[in-house]
mmCIF file of C-alpha atoms in Angstrom:
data_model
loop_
_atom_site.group_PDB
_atom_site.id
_atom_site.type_symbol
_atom_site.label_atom_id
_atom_site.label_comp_id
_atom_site.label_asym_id
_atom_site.label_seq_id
_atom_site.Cartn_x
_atom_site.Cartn_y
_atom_site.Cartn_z
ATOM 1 C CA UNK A 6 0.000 0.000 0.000
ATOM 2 C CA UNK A 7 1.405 3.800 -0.647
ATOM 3 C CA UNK A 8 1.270 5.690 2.358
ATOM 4 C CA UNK A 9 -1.230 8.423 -0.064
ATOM 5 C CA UNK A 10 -3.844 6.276 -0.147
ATOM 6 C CA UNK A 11 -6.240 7.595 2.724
ATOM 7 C CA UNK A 12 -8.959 5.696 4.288
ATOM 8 C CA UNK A 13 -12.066 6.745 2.544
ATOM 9 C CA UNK A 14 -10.181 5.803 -0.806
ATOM 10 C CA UNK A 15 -9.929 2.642 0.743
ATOM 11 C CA UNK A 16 -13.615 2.205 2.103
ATOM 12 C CA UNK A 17 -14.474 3.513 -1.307
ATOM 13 C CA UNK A 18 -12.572 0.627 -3.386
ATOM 14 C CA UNK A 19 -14.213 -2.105 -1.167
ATOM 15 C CA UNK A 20 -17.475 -0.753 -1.606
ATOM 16 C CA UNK A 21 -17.289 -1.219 -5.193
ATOM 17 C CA UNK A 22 -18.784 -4.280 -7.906
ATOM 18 C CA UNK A 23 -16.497 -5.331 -10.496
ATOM 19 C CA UNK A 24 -18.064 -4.856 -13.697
ATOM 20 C CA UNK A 25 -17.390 -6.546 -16.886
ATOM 21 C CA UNK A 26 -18.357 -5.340 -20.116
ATOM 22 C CA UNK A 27 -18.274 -5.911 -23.829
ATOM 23 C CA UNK A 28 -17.359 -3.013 -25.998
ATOM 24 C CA UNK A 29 -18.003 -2.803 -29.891
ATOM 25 C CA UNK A 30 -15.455 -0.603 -31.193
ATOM 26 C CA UNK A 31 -17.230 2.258 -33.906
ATOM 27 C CA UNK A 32 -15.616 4.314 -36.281
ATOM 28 C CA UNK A 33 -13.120 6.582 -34.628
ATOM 29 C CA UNK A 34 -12.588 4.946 -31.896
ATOM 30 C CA UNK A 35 -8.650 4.401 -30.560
ATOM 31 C CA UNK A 36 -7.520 2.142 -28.286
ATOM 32 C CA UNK A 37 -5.851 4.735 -26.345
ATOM 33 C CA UNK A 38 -9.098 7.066 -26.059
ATOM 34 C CA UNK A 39 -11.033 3.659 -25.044
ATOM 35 C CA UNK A 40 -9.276 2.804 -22.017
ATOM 36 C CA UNK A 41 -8.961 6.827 -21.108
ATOM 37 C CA UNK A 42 -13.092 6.381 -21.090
ATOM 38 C CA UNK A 43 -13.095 3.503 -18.819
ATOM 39 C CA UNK A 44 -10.010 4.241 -16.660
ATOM 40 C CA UNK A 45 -12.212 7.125 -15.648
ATOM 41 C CA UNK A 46 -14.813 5.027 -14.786
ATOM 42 C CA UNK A 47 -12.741 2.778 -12.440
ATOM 43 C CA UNK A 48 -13.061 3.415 -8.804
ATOM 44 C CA UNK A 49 -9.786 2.093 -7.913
ATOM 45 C CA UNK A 50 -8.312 5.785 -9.758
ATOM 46 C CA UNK A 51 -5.032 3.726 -12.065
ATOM 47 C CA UNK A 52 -3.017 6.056 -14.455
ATOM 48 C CA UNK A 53 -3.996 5.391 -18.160
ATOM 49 C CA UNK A 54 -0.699 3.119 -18.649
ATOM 50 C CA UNK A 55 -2.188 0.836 -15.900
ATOM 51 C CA UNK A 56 -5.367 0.807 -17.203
ATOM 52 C CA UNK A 57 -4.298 -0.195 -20.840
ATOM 53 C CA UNK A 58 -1.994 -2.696 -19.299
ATOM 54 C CA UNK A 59 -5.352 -4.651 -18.037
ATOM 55 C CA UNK A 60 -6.969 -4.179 -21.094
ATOM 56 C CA UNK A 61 -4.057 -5.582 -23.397
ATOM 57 C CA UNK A 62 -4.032 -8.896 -20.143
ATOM 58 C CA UNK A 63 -7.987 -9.402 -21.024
ATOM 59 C CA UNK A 64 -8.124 -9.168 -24.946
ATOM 60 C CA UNK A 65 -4.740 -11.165 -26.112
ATOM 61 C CA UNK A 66 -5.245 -10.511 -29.754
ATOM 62 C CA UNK A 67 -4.524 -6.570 -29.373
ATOM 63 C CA UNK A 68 -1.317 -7.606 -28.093
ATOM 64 C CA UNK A 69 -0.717 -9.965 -31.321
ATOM 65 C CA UNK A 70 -1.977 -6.443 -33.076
ATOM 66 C CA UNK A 71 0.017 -4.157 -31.680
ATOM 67 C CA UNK A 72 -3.247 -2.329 -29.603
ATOM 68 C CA UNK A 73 -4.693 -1.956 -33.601
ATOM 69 C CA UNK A 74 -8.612 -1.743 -33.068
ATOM 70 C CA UNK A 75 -11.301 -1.720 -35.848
ATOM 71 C CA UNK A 76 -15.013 -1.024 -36.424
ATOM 72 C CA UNK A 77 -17.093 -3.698 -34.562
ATOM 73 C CA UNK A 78 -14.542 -5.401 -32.576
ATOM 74 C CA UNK A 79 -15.261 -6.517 -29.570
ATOM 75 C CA UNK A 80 -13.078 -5.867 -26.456
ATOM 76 C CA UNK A 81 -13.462 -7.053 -22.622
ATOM 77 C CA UNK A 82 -13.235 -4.201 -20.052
ATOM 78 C CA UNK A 83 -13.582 -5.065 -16.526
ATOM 79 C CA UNK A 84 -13.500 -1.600 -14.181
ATOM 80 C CA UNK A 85 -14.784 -1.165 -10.388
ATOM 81 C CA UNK A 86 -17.256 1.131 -9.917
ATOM 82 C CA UNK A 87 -19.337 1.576 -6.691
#
């Protein structure tokens, strides 16, 4: 634990339901401005490198395409939210 994480952070984070969700990527869409969407949803506050991280250990074949997303793939997310 870092020593700037305060209790009600804490009691927060245990209050919250993992979620897991499917998203269809549209038109546009990045996988960089994806996970920015949902890091931002996710309780537990991780920086956007952290958050992309989980994403690439859920959905193997961005890894295999270098984080390349198209039009009506569909990716895992998982996120906490309370």
């Amino acid at each position: 634990w870092s020593s700037d994480v305060c209790s009600s952070d804490l009691f927060q984070f245990i209050n919250a339901h993992l979620i897991v969700e499917e998203y269809t990527v549209k038109a546009g869409d990045t996988f960089w401005n994806i996970a920015q969407r949902y890091a931002n949803l996710d309780e537990r506050h991780m920086y956007i490198l952290e958050y992309h991280d989980e994403i690439y250990a859920n959905n193997p074949e961005l890894v295999r395409r270098n984080g390349q997303v198209y039009p009506g793939d569909v990716i895992s997310i998982r996120y906490y939210k309370e």
